Coordinates of C-alpha atoms in Angstrom, one line a residue:
M1 CA 122.5 116.7 86.8
S2 CA 120.3 119.5 88.2
I3 CA 118.2 119.8 91.3
T4 CA 114.8 118.2 90.8
Q5 CA 111.5 119.3 92.3
F6 CA 108.4 117.2 92.2
I7 CA 105.3 119.4 92.1
N8 CA 101.5 118.9 92.2
C9 CA 101.9 115.8 94.3
R10 CA 100.8 114.4 97.7
Q11 CA 103.4 112.9 100.1
C12 CA 103.0 109.9 102.4
K13 CA 104.0 111.2 105.8
N14 CA 103.1 109.6 109.2
G15 CA 100.1 107.8 107.6
Q16 CA 98.7 111.0 106.1
L17 CA 98.8 112.6 102.6
I18 CA 100.4 116.0 102.6
S19 CA 100.2 118.2 99.5
E20 CA 103.6 119.9 99.1
P21 CA 106.5 119.8 96.7
L22 CA 109.5 117.5 97.2
T23 CA 113.0 118.6 96.2
V24 CA 116.0 116.4 95.6
N25 CA 119.6 117.6 95.1
T26 CA 122.2 116.4 92.7
N27 CA 123.5 113.9 95.3
G28 CA 120.1 112.2 95.6
I29 CA 119.3 113.7 99.0
I30 CA 116.0 115.4 99.9
I31 CA 116.5 119.2 100.5
P32 CA 114.3 122.1 101.5
N33 CA 111.9 123.4 98.9
S34 CA 113.5 126.8 98.8
P35 CA 115.6 128.6 97.8
L36 CA 116.0 127.0 94.4
P37 CA 118.6 127.6 91.6
Q38 CA 117.3 128.8 88.3
D39 CA 118.1 125.6 86.5
T40 CA 115.9 123.5 88.8
I41 CA 114.0 120.8 86.9
Q42 CA 110.3 120.6 87.9
I43 CA 108.3 117.4 87.4
D44 CA 104.5 117.7 87.5
L45 CA 103.1 114.5 89.1
N46 CA 99.5 115.4 88.2
N47 CA 98.3 114.9 91.8
N48 CA 99.9 111.4 92.1
I49 CA 101.2 110.2 95.4
I50 CA 104.9 110.1 96.5
S51 CA 105.9 107.5 99.0
P52 CA 109.3 106.6 100.5
G53 CA 110.7 103.6 98.8
F54 CA 109.6 100.3 100.3
I55 CA 112.0 98.4 102.6
E56 CA 111.8 94.6 102.5
L57 CA 112.7 93.1 105.9
Q58 CA 112.5 89.5 104.8
I59 CA 113.0 88.0 101.4
N60 CA 114.6 84.6 100.5
G61 CA 115.1 85.1 96.8
A62 CA 113.5 85.8 93.4
L63 CA 114.1 85.1 89.7
G64 CA 115.4 81.6 90.4
F65 CA 118.0 82.8 92.9
H66 CA 117.9 81.9 96.6
F67 CA 120.1 83.5 99.3
A68 CA 120.8 80.1 100.9
H69 CA 122.2 78.5 97.7
Y70 CA 125.9 79.0 97.2
E71 CA 128.1 77.7 94.3
D72 CA 130.8 80.3 94.0
P73 CA 131.3 84.0 94.9
K74 CA 130.7 85.3 91.3
T75 CA 127.5 83.3 90.7
Y76 CA 126.2 84.4 94.1
A77 CA 127.0 88.1 93.7
D78 CA 125.4 88.0 90.2
G79 CA 122.3 86.6 91.7
V80 CA 122.1 89.3 94.4
Q81 CA 122.6 92.0 91.8
R82 CA 119.9 90.5 89.5
L83 CA 117.5 90.5 92.4
A84 CA 118.4 94.1 93.4
E85 CA 117.7 95.3 89.9
Y86 CA 114.3 93.5 89.8
L87 CA 112.9 94.6 93.2
P88 CA 112.3 98.3 92.3
S89 CA 109.5 97.1 90.0
T90 CA 107.7 96.0 93.2
G91 CA 108.4 99.3 94.9
V92 CA 111.4 98.0 97.0
T93 CA 114.4 100.4 97.2
G94 CA 116.2 98.6 100.1
F95 CA 116.1 95.0 101.3
Y96 CA 117.5 92.6 103.9
P97 CA 118.5 89.4 102.1
T98 CA 117.3 86.5 104.3
V99 CA 119.5 83.5 104.9
P100 CA 117.6 80.6 106.6
T101 CA 119.1 77.8 108.6
V102 CA 122.1 76.5 106.7
A103 CA 125.4 74.8 107.7
S104 CA 127.9 77.2 109.3
H105 CA 130.3 77.0 106.3
V106 CA 127.4 78.3 104.1
F107 CA 126.9 81.3 106.4
H108 CA 130.7 81.9 106.2
S109 CA 130.5 81.8 102.4
V110 CA 127.5 84.0 101.7
L111 CA 127.4 86.6 104.5
P112 CA 130.4 88.5 103.3
L113 CA 128.6 88.9 100.0
L114 CA 125.6 90.5 101.7
N115 CA 127.3 93.5 103.2
P116 CA 125.3 96.8 103.1
T117 CA 125.7 98.1 99.5
D118 CA 124.1 101.0 97.6
G119 CA 123.9 99.8 94.0
E120 CA 123.4 101.8 90.9
A121 CA 119.9 101.6 89.3
A122 CA 119.1 98.9 91.9
A123 CA 117.6 98.5 95.4
S124 CA 120.2 98.8 98.2
V125 CA 121.3 95.7 100.1
L126 CA 120.8 96.7 103.7
G127 CA 122.6 93.8 105.3
A128 CA 121.6 90.2 106.1
H129 CA 118.6 88.9 108.0
V130 CA 119.8 85.7 109.4
E131 CA 116.8 83.4 110.2
G132 CA 118.4 80.7 112.2
P133 CA 120.1 78.4 113.1
F134 CA 118.9 79.1 116.7
L135 CA 115.3 78.0 116.1
A136 CA 112.9 75.5 117.7
P137 CA 112.9 72.2 115.8
S138 CA 109.1 71.9 116.6
K139 CA 108.5 75.1 114.6
K140 CA 111.1 74.6 111.9
G141 CA 108.7 75.1 108.9
A142 CA 110.8 74.7 105.8
H143 CA 114.1 75.0 107.7
D144 CA 116.5 72.1 108.0
A145 CA 116.4 70.8 111.6
A146 CA 119.7 69.0 111.0
N147 CA 121.5 72.4 110.8
M148 CA 119.8 73.9 113.9
H149 CA 121.8 74.7 117.0
I150 CA 121.3 75.3 120.7
P151 CA 122.8 78.6 121.7
A152 CA 124.2 77.2 125.0
N153 CA 126.2 74.7 123.0
S154 CA 127.3 77.1 120.3
S155 CA 129.5 80.1 119.5
L156 CA 128.1 83.1 117.5
E157 CA 131.6 83.6 116.0
E158 CA 131.9 80.0 114.9
I159 CA 128.4 79.9 113.4
Y160 CA 128.4 83.2 111.6
G161 CA 132.0 84.5 111.6
E162 CA 133.3 87.4 113.6
E163 CA 133.6 89.8 110.6
N164 CA 130.0 89.0 109.5
L165 CA 128.7 89.9 113.0
K166 CA 130.5 93.2 112.6
Q167 CA 129.7 94.0 109.0
S168 CA 126.9 92.0 107.3
I169 CA 124.3 90.8 109.8
K170 CA 121.7 93.4 110.8
I171 CA 118.9 91.2 112.2
V172 CA 118.8 87.7 113.6
T173 CA 115.6 85.6 114.1
M174 CA 115.9 83.2 117.0
A175 CA 113.7 81.3 119.5
P176 CA 113.9 82.9 122.9
E177 CA 113.1 79.7 124.8
L178 CA 116.2 77.8 123.7
P179 CA 118.9 77.4 126.4
G180 CA 121.4 80.2 126.1
A181 CA 119.2 82.3 123.8
V182 CA 118.7 85.2 126.2
E183 CA 122.5 85.5 126.6
F184 CA 123.0 85.5 122.8
M185 CA 120.4 88.2 122.5
K186 CA 122.1 90.4 125.0
T187 CA 125.5 89.9 123.2
L188 CA 124.1 90.6 119.8
R189 CA 122.4 93.8 120.9
S190 CA 125.2 95.2 123.2
K191 CA 128.3 94.1 121.3
H192 CA 127.2 94.1 117.7
D193 CA 124.1 96.4 117.6
I194 CA 122.2 93.7 115.7
Q195 CA 118.4 93.7 115.9
I196 CA 116.7 90.6 117.4
S197 CA 113.5 89.1 116.2
M198 CA 111.7 86.2 117.8
G199 CA 110.3 83.5 115.6
H200 CA 110.2 79.9 114.6
S201 CA 109.5 79.5 118.3
A202 CA 107.3 77.5 120.7
A203 CA 107.8 80.2 123.4
N204 CA 105.1 81.0 125.9
Y205 CA 104.3 84.6 126.8
D206 CA 106.7 84.9 129.7
Q207 CA 109.5 83.5 127.6
G208 CA 108.7 86.2 125.0
L209 CA 108.8 88.9 127.7
A210 CA 112.2 87.6 128.8
G211 CA 113.3 87.9 125.2
M212 CA 112.2 91.5 125.0
E213 CA 114.0 92.3 128.2
A214 CA 117.1 90.8 126.7
G215 CA 116.8 93.1 123.7
A216 CA 114.4 91.5 121.2
S217 CA 112.2 94.1 119.6
L218 CA 110.5 92.2 116.7
L219 CA 108.4 89.1 115.9
T220 CA 109.2 87.3 112.6
H221 CA 106.2 86.5 110.4
C222 CA 103.8 86.8 113.3
F223 CA 101.4 83.8 113.8
N224 CA 103.4 81.6 111.4
A225 CA 105.9 79.1 113.0
M226 CA 104.8 80.0 116.5
N227 CA 102.2 78.8 119.0
P228 CA 98.7 80.0 118.1
L229 CA 97.0 82.6 120.3
H230 CA 95.1 80.8 123.1
H231 CA 93.0 82.6 125.7
R232 CA 94.9 81.1 128.6
D233 CA 98.3 80.8 127.0
P234 CA 98.8 83.8 124.6
G235 CA 102.3 82.9 123.5
L236 CA 104.5 85.3 121.5
V237 CA 101.4 86.6 119.8
G238 CA 100.2 87.9 123.2
L239 CA 103.0 90.5 123.1
L240 CA 101.1 92.4 120.5
S241 CA 98.7 93.6 123.3
D242 CA 101.5 95.0 125.5
P243 CA 101.7 98.7 126.3
N244 CA 105.1 98.7 124.5
P245 CA 104.7 95.9 121.9
P246 CA 107.4 94.6 119.7
Y247 CA 107.4 95.4 116.0
F248 CA 105.8 92.4 114.2
S249 CA 106.0 91.3 110.6
L250 CA 103.1 89.9 108.6
I251 CA 102.9 88.0 105.3
A252 CA 99.7 89.6 103.8
D253 CA 99.2 87.1 101.0
A254 CA 95.9 85.3 102.1
I255 CA 98.0 82.1 102.0
H256 CA 100.0 82.4 105.2
L257 CA 97.4 84.4 107.0
H258 CA 93.7 85.0 106.7
P259 CA 92.8 88.6 105.8
R260 CA 90.9 89.1 109.1
V261 CA 94.0 88.0 111.1
V262 CA 96.1 90.5 109.2
A263 CA 93.6 93.3 109.9
M264 CA 93.3 92.4 113.6
A265 CA 97.0 92.4 114.1
Y266 CA 97.4 95.7 112.2
R267 CA 94.8 97.4 114.3
S268 CA 96.5 96.2 117.5
S269 CA 99.4 98.6 116.9
P270 CA 99.5 100.3 113.4
K271 CA 102.9 101.9 114.1
H272 CA 104.5 98.5 114.9
C273 CA 103.1 96.6 112.0
I274 CA 105.6 95.6 109.2
L275 CA 104.6 93.9 106.0
I276 CA 107.1 91.4 104.5
T277 CA 106.9 89.0 101.5
D278 CA 109.2 86.2 102.8
S279 CA 109.1 85.3 99.1
I280 CA 111.0 82.4 97.7
E281 CA 113.2 82.1 94.6
L282 CA 110.3 81.5 92.2
S283 CA 109.1 85.0 92.8
G284 CA 109.1 86.8 89.4
L285 CA 109.1 83.6 87.4
P286 CA 106.1 82.2 85.4
D287 CA 103.5 79.8 86.8
G288 CA 104.1 76.1 86.3
L289 CA 106.4 73.4 87.4
H290 CA 109.9 74.3 88.6
P291 CA 112.7 72.0 89.8
G292 CA 113.5 71.6 93.5
H293 CA 116.8 72.2 95.2
A294 CA 118.8 71.0 98.2
Q295 CA 116.2 72.4 100.7
I296 CA 113.2 71.3 98.7
P297 CA 114.1 68.1 96.8
F298 CA 110.8 67.9 94.9
N299 CA 109.3 69.6 91.9
Q300 CA 107.6 72.9 92.9
L301 CA 104.3 74.0 91.4
K302 CA 103.8 77.7 91.2
T303 CA 100.2 78.9 90.9
G304 CA 100.0 82.7 91.2
N305 CA 101.7 83.6 94.5
K306 CA 101.3 80.1 95.9
V307 CA 104.0 77.4 95.6
T308 CA 103.4 73.8 96.7
I309 CA 105.2 70.5 96.3
E310 CA 104.1 68.8 93.1
N311 CA 101.0 66.6 93.6
T312 CA 100.5 67.6 97.2
D313 CA 98.9 70.5 99.2
T314 CA 102.2 71.1 101.1
L315 CA 103.0 74.8 101.0
I316 CA 106.6 75.8 100.2
G317 CA 106.1 79.5 100.2
T318 CA 104.8 82.6 98.5
C319 CA 105.8 84.8 95.5
I320 CA 103.9 87.9 96.4
G321 CA 105.5 91.4 95.8
L322 CA 105.6 93.9 98.6
D323 CA 103.4 96.4 96.6
E324 CA 100.7 93.7 96.5
C325 CA 101.0 93.3 100.2
V326 CA 100.4 97.0 100.7
R327 CA 97.3 96.9 98.5
N328 CA 96.0 93.9 100.4
L329 CA 96.4 95.6 103.7
M330 CA 94.5 98.6 102.4
A331 CA 91.6 96.4 101.4
W332 CA 91.6 94.1 104.4
A333 CA 92.0 96.7 107.2
A334 CA 90.0 99.3 105.3
I335 CA 92.8 101.9 105.6
P336 CA 94.1 104.6 103.2
L337 CA 97.2 104.1 101.1
A338 CA 99.4 106.4 103.3
A339 CA 98.6 104.3 106.4
A340 CA 99.4 101.0 104.6
V341 CA 102.7 102.5 103.2
Q342 CA 103.9 103.2 106.8
C343 CA 104.1 99.4 107.3
V344 CA 106.8 99.1 104.6
T345 CA 108.6 102.4 105.1
E346 CA 108.6 104.4 108.4
N347 CA 107.8 101.4 110.6
V348 CA 110.7 99.4 109.1
A349 CA 113.1 102.4 109.4
D350 CA 112.1 102.8 113.1
A351 CA 112.4 99.1 113.9
M352 CA 115.9 98.8 112.2
G353 CA 117.2 102.2 113.4
L354 CA 117.6 103.6 109.9
G355 CA 118.2 107.3 109.8
D356 CA 119.1 107.7 106.1
R357 CA 115.9 106.3 104.4
G358 CA 112.3 105.3 105.0
R359 CA 110.9 108.8 105.4
L360 CA 110.4 111.8 103.1
E361 CA 112.4 114.1 105.3
V362 CA 115.1 116.7 104.5
G363 CA 118.5 115.0 104.7
R364 CA 117.3 111.5 103.9
R365 CA 118.0 109.6 100.6
A366 CA 115.6 110.3 97.8
D367 CA 114.5 106.7 97.6
L368 CA 110.9 107.2 96.6
L369 CA 107.9 105.9 94.6
V370 CA 105.3 107.5 92.5
L371 CA 102.0 105.7 93.3
S372 CA 98.5 105.7 92.0
E373 CA 95.6 106.2 94.4
E374 CA 95.2 102.4 94.5
G375 CA 98.9 101.7 95.4
T376 CA 100.2 100.7 91.9
V377 CA 103.8 101.5 91.5
R378 CA 104.2 103.9 88.6
E379 CA 107.8 105.0 89.1
T380 CA 110.7 104.0 91.4
W381 CA 113.6 106.4 92.2
V382 CA 116.7 105.3 94.0
G383 CA 119.1 108.0 95.2
G384 CA 117.3 110.6 93.1
R385 CA 117.5 108.6 89.9
K386 CA 114.6 107.0 88.2
V387 CA 115.2 103.2 87.9
F388 CA 111.7 102.0 87.0
G389 CA 108.5 103.2 85.2
G390 CA 107.6 106.2 83.2
E391 CA 109.9 107.3 80.4
G392 CA 113.7 107.1 80.4

């Protein structure tokens, strides 16, 4: 394998398009553009755009596989692998498998299978996003309230498993107003270096501030499963206006949020905005009726990105791809592609403390995309190898 240099291209850097070559060594790492050996392979991108590979902070499943559903280790591992091989078609080169509120024995079974892993010809598993079980029952959404816990009456080790706190879990979503939540946040940050996101919460603004002081630095699917913004009681959403706001994730699908709300939130702090899909297991499957499961014991009707319970208007979830979220943000906030790309690359890397990916910088992994002007994914490269699009 030779050194590869992409020429005649524009790179997404800090929300801008920069015209310069990009060079990748034989180990799949970005290196300086010179000096170059004689056998360097040059690839002319015809003025197309190179972006860092997209990083998905919250995804529940795809292709019929859901991270909360466990039968046996092999079936589960096969499902994770199948999903990791599918995601590069949507521009994703790294993702945080999201496990919602489940019984503690399920956490103990699935979390060891979600350790950070760099796969071959597939998106990297970056570790688990554990969404629960320390959530407010009044904001449970599709989560099972029977499996929710109060931090003050619980043990992190008993719920998740000590090894999983050390190895697998990279981000926890919890409600800061629950008794004992602030203490859990401090422990997760100081002892385990796990990121804390606030969500599925009825917290008021002051409780949100207390959460940030305890180490929380994100909001999970902002506006959804939290109190609405009120002019006398801004709630967690009010944190977006702070001088040092938290990172906040948005589901830009026009189902969970109105386009104008997405644009308003983005404009409040472009460098803290993160796009997520929060997509469910029907993502990547054809439209029509699909069977339910333990969490949703009804037939599910998939119509485009929207999934509802059969014969009702009850929303189950979305099936949008992260590349479509990027294109939606471009249109709704009237921003260029490079600015929208920040919300699924650099901002996520900053929020999660990732130093090895998420930016087109020397020394980082060559996880990258070739994009059209409109944000269509033409090629996906993982670790310097093409895994989607083009020829070969």
